[in-house]
XYZ file of C-alpha atoms in Angstrom:
401
model
C 10.434 166.897 463.405
C 7.723 164.541 464.629
C 4.554 165.511 466.457
C 4.772 168.854 468.231
C 3.976 169.303 471.899
C 0.911 171.392 472.679
C 2.328 173.197 475.670
C 5.669 174.969 476.162
C 8.337 173.516 478.406
C 8.968 176.833 480.163
C 7.026 179.867 481.252
C 9.570 182.365 479.951
C 11.455 182.793 476.641
C 13.707 185.427 475.188
C 11.841 185.323 471.857
C 8.361 184.093 470.985
C 7.657 183.716 467.252
C 3.980 183.693 466.326
C 3.742 181.494 463.225
C 6.069 178.697 462.201
C 5.769 178.670 458.403
C 8.508 179.979 456.098
C 9.063 183.393 457.691
C 8.812 182.158 461.262
C 11.138 179.255 460.490
C 13.629 181.643 458.915
C 13.766 183.853 462.010
C 14.075 180.782 464.227
C 16.955 179.362 462.193
C 18.922 182.574 461.907
C 18.618 183.142 465.644
C 19.723 179.567 466.347
C 22.666 179.918 463.955
C 23.784 183.325 465.234
C 26.869 182.830 467.455
C 26.039 186.017 469.362
C 22.587 184.799 470.413
C 22.243 182.407 473.344
C 18.603 182.963 474.271
C 15.598 180.670 474.340
C 13.183 180.721 471.382
C 9.597 179.466 471.251
C 7.743 179.092 467.927
C 3.960 178.825 468.211
C 2.267 177.321 465.138
C -1.503 176.866 465.015
C -1.398 174.248 462.211
C 1.742 172.082 462.206
C 0.514 170.308 459.050
C 1.039 173.668 457.296
C -1.691 172.615 454.864
C -3.436 175.992 454.770
C -0.513 178.396 455.062
C 0.825 180.570 452.249
C 4.064 178.558 452.277
C 2.142 175.422 451.257
C 0.520 177.199 448.298
C 3.538 179.045 446.973
C 4.893 178.739 443.437
C 8.393 179.037 444.953
C 9.681 181.673 442.538
C 12.747 183.881 442.713
C 13.397 187.099 440.808
C 15.367 190.325 440.904
C 13.001 192.201 438.599
C 11.528 194.624 441.110
C 11.236 198.391 440.868
C 12.304 199.189 444.466
C 16.066 198.780 444.984
C 15.603 197.269 448.456
C 13.602 194.393 446.944
C 16.277 193.769 444.316
C 18.954 193.611 447.006
C 16.852 191.241 449.122
C 16.414 188.892 446.170
C 20.074 189.086 445.211
C 20.914 187.847 448.692
C 18.305 185.089 448.391
C 19.793 183.831 445.117
C 23.254 183.702 446.640
C 21.897 182.034 449.779
C 20.087 179.350 447.762
C 23.274 178.671 445.827
C 25.281 178.254 449.044
C 22.521 176.642 451.108
C 24.374 173.541 452.221
C 27.435 175.548 453.276
C 25.231 178.120 455.009
C 23.563 175.409 457.067
C 26.934 173.899 457.995
C 25.705 170.300 458.063
C 26.712 167.482 455.720
C 23.204 166.020 455.881
C 21.733 169.066 454.149
C 21.235 168.719 450.377
C 21.682 171.407 447.809
C 18.570 173.192 446.591
C 17.297 172.391 443.107
C 16.766 175.439 440.902
C 15.325 176.137 437.442
C 16.589 179.512 436.329
C 15.014 180.259 432.969
C 14.131 183.771 434.067
C 11.074 185.971 434.209
C 9.918 187.621 430.998
C 7.798 190.725 431.529
C 5.891 191.703 428.383
C 4.988 195.374 427.945
C 1.762 196.033 426.083
C 2.086 199.822 425.994
C 4.778 202.460 425.956
C 4.235 203.515 429.577
C 4.945 199.979 430.776
C 7.891 199.718 428.384
C 9.399 202.918 429.789
C 9.032 201.590 433.335
C 10.661 198.280 432.408
C 13.599 200.101 430.799
C 14.157 202.187 433.929
C 13.815 199.160 436.182
C 16.281 197.147 434.096
C 18.912 199.874 434.347
C 18.503 200.042 438.132
C 18.523 196.243 438.504
C 21.651 195.912 436.383
C 23.338 198.562 438.503
C 22.738 196.329 441.536
C 24.230 193.297 439.799
C 21.158 191.667 438.273
C 21.333 190.235 434.753
C 18.241 192.007 433.412
C 18.146 192.807 429.705
C 15.607 194.569 427.508
C 14.471 192.647 424.419
C 12.708 193.870 421.294
C 9.799 191.847 419.898
C 12.127 190.479 417.210
C 14.607 189.337 419.870
C 11.814 187.716 421.869
C 10.570 185.916 418.768
C 14.054 184.649 417.958
C 14.509 183.198 421.453
C 10.947 181.866 421.922
C 9.204 181.560 418.555
C 6.020 180.135 420.076
C 4.765 183.514 421.377
C 2.141 185.565 419.557
C 3.636 189.016 420.122
C 0.781 191.057 418.754
C 0.581 194.252 420.809
C 3.861 193.624 422.649
C 6.182 196.668 422.724
C 9.173 195.008 424.399
C 10.178 192.495 427.034
C 12.350 192.498 430.139
C 14.157 189.245 430.869
C 16.732 188.140 433.434
C 18.233 184.694 432.793
C 20.529 184.826 435.852
C 19.328 183.477 439.226
C 15.693 183.935 438.246
C 12.986 181.326 437.928
C 11.992 178.938 440.711
C 13.670 176.905 443.437
C 12.836 174.118 445.867
C 11.670 176.249 448.763
C 10.330 173.203 450.590
C 13.842 171.887 451.192
C 14.924 175.201 452.676
C 11.843 175.324 454.911
C 12.262 171.760 456.162
C 15.922 172.130 457.051
C 15.481 175.491 458.745
C 12.926 173.941 461.088
C 14.839 170.707 461.631
C 18.200 172.259 462.445
C 16.681 175.087 464.476
C 14.980 172.457 466.640
C 18.229 170.524 466.972
C 19.889 173.718 468.233
C 17.291 174.214 470.917
C 14.454 176.196 469.331
C 11.172 174.898 470.731
C 8.252 174.445 468.307
C 4.767 173.842 469.705
C 1.321 173.210 468.259
C -0.681 176.064 469.703
C -2.265 179.428 469.139
C -1.499 182.838 470.593
C -4.802 184.390 471.668
C -3.541 187.408 473.619
C -0.521 189.650 474.061
C 0.138 191.511 477.291
C 1.853 194.892 477.239
C 3.029 197.294 479.901
C 3.471 200.829 478.594
C 5.677 200.438 475.524
C 6.767 196.797 475.963
C 5.318 193.370 475.341
C 5.603 191.333 478.514
C 3.877 188.044 477.701
C 1.768 186.066 475.259
C -1.284 184.057 476.218
C -1.975 180.708 474.570
C -5.295 179.057 473.743
C -4.257 176.158 475.982
C -4.307 178.499 478.969
C -0.605 179.176 479.556
C 0.853 182.655 479.852
C 4.425 182.849 478.582
C 6.597 185.829 479.415
C 9.013 187.007 476.750
C 11.587 189.591 475.796
C 10.546 189.818 472.130
C 7.511 188.865 470.068
C 7.930 188.259 466.331
C 4.730 188.449 464.295
C 5.196 185.870 461.512
C 1.506 185.002 461.192
C 1.173 185.421 457.419
C -2.386 186.287 456.347
C -3.429 186.349 460.023
C -0.848 189.014 460.896
C -3.321 191.844 461.446
C -5.098 189.825 464.124
C -1.845 189.176 465.968
C -0.909 192.862 465.789
C -4.339 193.816 467.140
C -3.712 191.701 470.244
C -0.946 194.186 471.101
C -3.177 197.162 470.271
C -1.478 197.737 466.908
C -2.951 198.233 463.449
C -1.479 196.529 460.394
C -2.962 196.827 456.871
C -2.410 193.168 455.926
C -5.254 190.966 454.754
C -5.699 187.565 453.056
C -6.407 187.739 449.308
C -6.895 184.782 446.999
C -4.409 183.832 444.293
C -5.028 180.954 441.888
C -2.651 178.370 440.422
C -3.166 175.707 437.762
C -0.768 172.980 436.660
C -1.485 171.859 433.096
C -0.270 169.476 430.411
C -0.124 170.671 426.825
C -1.256 168.492 423.934
C 1.590 170.104 421.949
C 4.449 170.789 424.437
C 6.927 173.536 423.674
C 10.369 172.590 422.386
C 12.184 174.628 425.055
C 11.709 176.012 428.555
C 8.980 178.586 428.993
C 10.239 181.550 431.045
C 7.938 182.792 433.758
C 6.024 185.040 431.422
C 4.124 187.970 432.910
C 1.498 188.815 430.311
C -0.019 192.309 430.013
C -3.314 190.705 431.107
C -1.702 189.935 434.483
C -1.843 186.170 433.925
C 1.566 184.516 434.288
C 2.818 181.103 433.165
C 6.018 179.046 433.173
C 7.503 175.606 432.686
C 7.084 173.206 435.575
C 8.957 170.040 434.707
C 6.960 168.202 432.043
C 3.980 170.435 432.808
C 3.288 174.161 432.907
C 2.218 176.311 435.846
C -0.218 179.189 435.419
C -1.173 181.815 437.981
C -3.779 184.555 438.123
C -5.551 187.088 440.313
C -9.358 186.959 440.420
C -11.245 189.718 438.605
C -12.710 190.856 441.912
C -10.026 190.859 444.601
C -11.488 191.472 448.053
C -10.116 190.483 451.419
C -11.297 187.026 452.474
C -11.382 185.069 455.701
C -8.103 183.292 456.531
C -9.819 179.925 456.189
C -11.664 180.728 452.921
C -10.164 178.608 450.141
C -13.310 178.280 448.007
C -12.274 177.908 444.363
C -13.845 179.929 441.528
C -13.810 177.267 438.816
C -15.148 179.688 436.220
C -12.041 181.874 436.391
C -10.118 179.479 434.130
C -12.618 179.732 431.271
C -13.433 183.414 431.704
C -9.953 184.884 432.069
C -6.999 182.549 432.313
C -7.139 180.056 429.456
C -8.085 182.720 426.848
C -5.085 184.860 427.857
C -2.669 181.931 427.752
C -3.946 180.577 424.428
C -3.792 184.030 422.831
C -0.176 184.537 423.879
C 0.916 180.963 423.055
C -1.303 179.545 420.276
C 0.330 176.154 420.795
C -1.492 176.071 424.137
C -4.893 175.945 422.494
C -5.315 172.486 424.030
C -4.432 172.203 427.720
C -5.449 169.681 430.371
C -5.609 170.850 433.981
C -3.949 168.242 436.209
C -3.923 170.227 439.454
C -5.300 173.502 440.765
C -5.399 175.334 444.045
C -6.076 178.670 445.646
C -3.797 180.168 448.278
C -3.590 183.488 450.077
C -1.338 186.465 449.669
C -0.660 188.270 452.940
C -1.556 191.486 451.131
C -0.287 194.852 452.370
C -3.007 197.233 451.240
C -0.775 200.328 451.506
C 1.986 199.407 449.064
C 2.188 195.579 448.657
C 5.622 195.520 450.280
C 6.762 193.771 453.427
C 6.449 195.317 456.871
C 9.574 194.298 458.770
C 11.295 195.277 462.002
C 10.209 196.862 465.284
C 6.957 198.628 465.935
C 7.376 202.378 466.322
C 5.661 202.370 469.739
C 6.180 198.856 471.142
C 9.821 198.337 470.375
C 10.040 194.649 471.284
C 7.171 193.720 468.944
C 8.690 192.813 465.572
C 6.898 192.541 462.235
C 7.724 190.058 459.463
C 4.517 190.550 457.513
C 2.692 191.722 454.419
C 4.891 190.229 451.701
C 2.071 190.282 449.151
C 3.286 187.238 447.263
C 7.075 187.487 447.459
C 7.637 186.248 450.993
C 9.246 182.923 450.123
C 12.064 184.497 448.136
C 12.545 187.222 450.752
C 12.603 184.846 453.721
C 16.405 184.404 453.922
C 17.061 188.136 454.186
C 14.170 188.601 456.612
C 15.345 185.900 459.001
C 18.885 187.239 458.938
C 17.735 190.821 459.482
C 15.396 190.093 462.378
C 18.034 187.930 464.065
C 20.529 190.789 463.733
C 18.045 193.250 465.202
C 17.277 191.044 468.209
C 20.939 190.239 468.799
C 22.557 193.642 468.222
C 19.769 196.223 468.118
C 20.350 196.987 464.425
C 21.000 195.560 460.978
C 24.558 194.500 460.256
C 24.377 193.435 456.599
C 21.387 194.730 454.607
C 19.555 197.805 455.905
C 15.856 196.908 456.072
C 14.676 200.225 457.518
C 12.841 201.178 454.273
C 10.439 198.361 455.177
C 9.781 199.569 458.740
C 6.289 200.264 459.995
C 6.780 204.038 460.289
C 5.884 204.367 456.594
C 2.591 202.623 457.337
C 1.766 204.961 460.199
C 2.631 207.985 458.030
C 0.735 206.693 454.992
C 3.949 206.917 452.989
C 4.002 203.986 450.545
C 7.209 202.453 449.305
C 6.755 202.330 445.548
C 6.901 198.890 443.941
C 5.416 198.485 440.482
C 6.550 194.909 439.780
C 3.946 193.023 441.780
C 2.349 189.939 440.221
């Protein structure tokens, strides 16, 4: 896209999107591609290098193994969208998206978890997912490298589950949205003006005031600060999540599914390497620009869990490591999407708690439908609306990594 301008071309837009990473880009693209929308869109991104955003630190995974039906349906759409990406974009320049679908394998270490996985698998299968329950003997037959001591059963979905090249999707959403007239600028929203129950304008750090018909909060881990500018509360905060890429002295003879261990550590194949992820033992909110790395976490928690589950991984060499942020919804770790219950033209696309990349296609489509028609036309996203936050009514989702 080239270097972004630092000031907008106009003083008024139909839609202003605060944040231009994966979720903001999705909304921008689906608006630009919607034949019923002919408005002007401004995307304000504070860091056009995207080096510190959650999108840049994602593991780019895709799964249907959730416990809330709405999340399964969102991911089913994402898998279909990824498969049809080039056709969806309608441009011969757009490549297909590379995928590696070896599935997630959830391992239950107790009967309560096993019972939950059985119930989830039945619900997921009813919605079209390929989830299957495996006994320890069946797991051992498929992947003989696991030490299954203490494992009661596993839940595995080999269909449309694994990881995909989210970077390609992100790049082409931004590029083609810009070609269709969406304006992206390098700037920061520092204030939001409201009159009674409507947003009227956003104020930029560069000094401009831009009037608008809609504001879309796509600010990732900074979402609560953007909401507060409009006088709104949002229980979303940055929390650290760690990733390591390793080489094994004795590589496995087959793909390693994305294995979710009872310890909470998860690991999968990543080309010739393996990718490992973990939550810190202490998991507080952090500042949005805090990426300090706890180098002791690997020795204390992560490597012992991996080596116990896969003895062949006794010898691993770390070749890359990073820490990123979840935009963590402290109420229920599910997304907050759609209009505010008091300021109806302020729209949330926030709080994805680690599964935002795979939910981005459905979110962009849904928000574009809401802006264009005043409602959802394909998948009903109202279970994710902010009214549950205001009422303290969590949407249950047990399958959070």
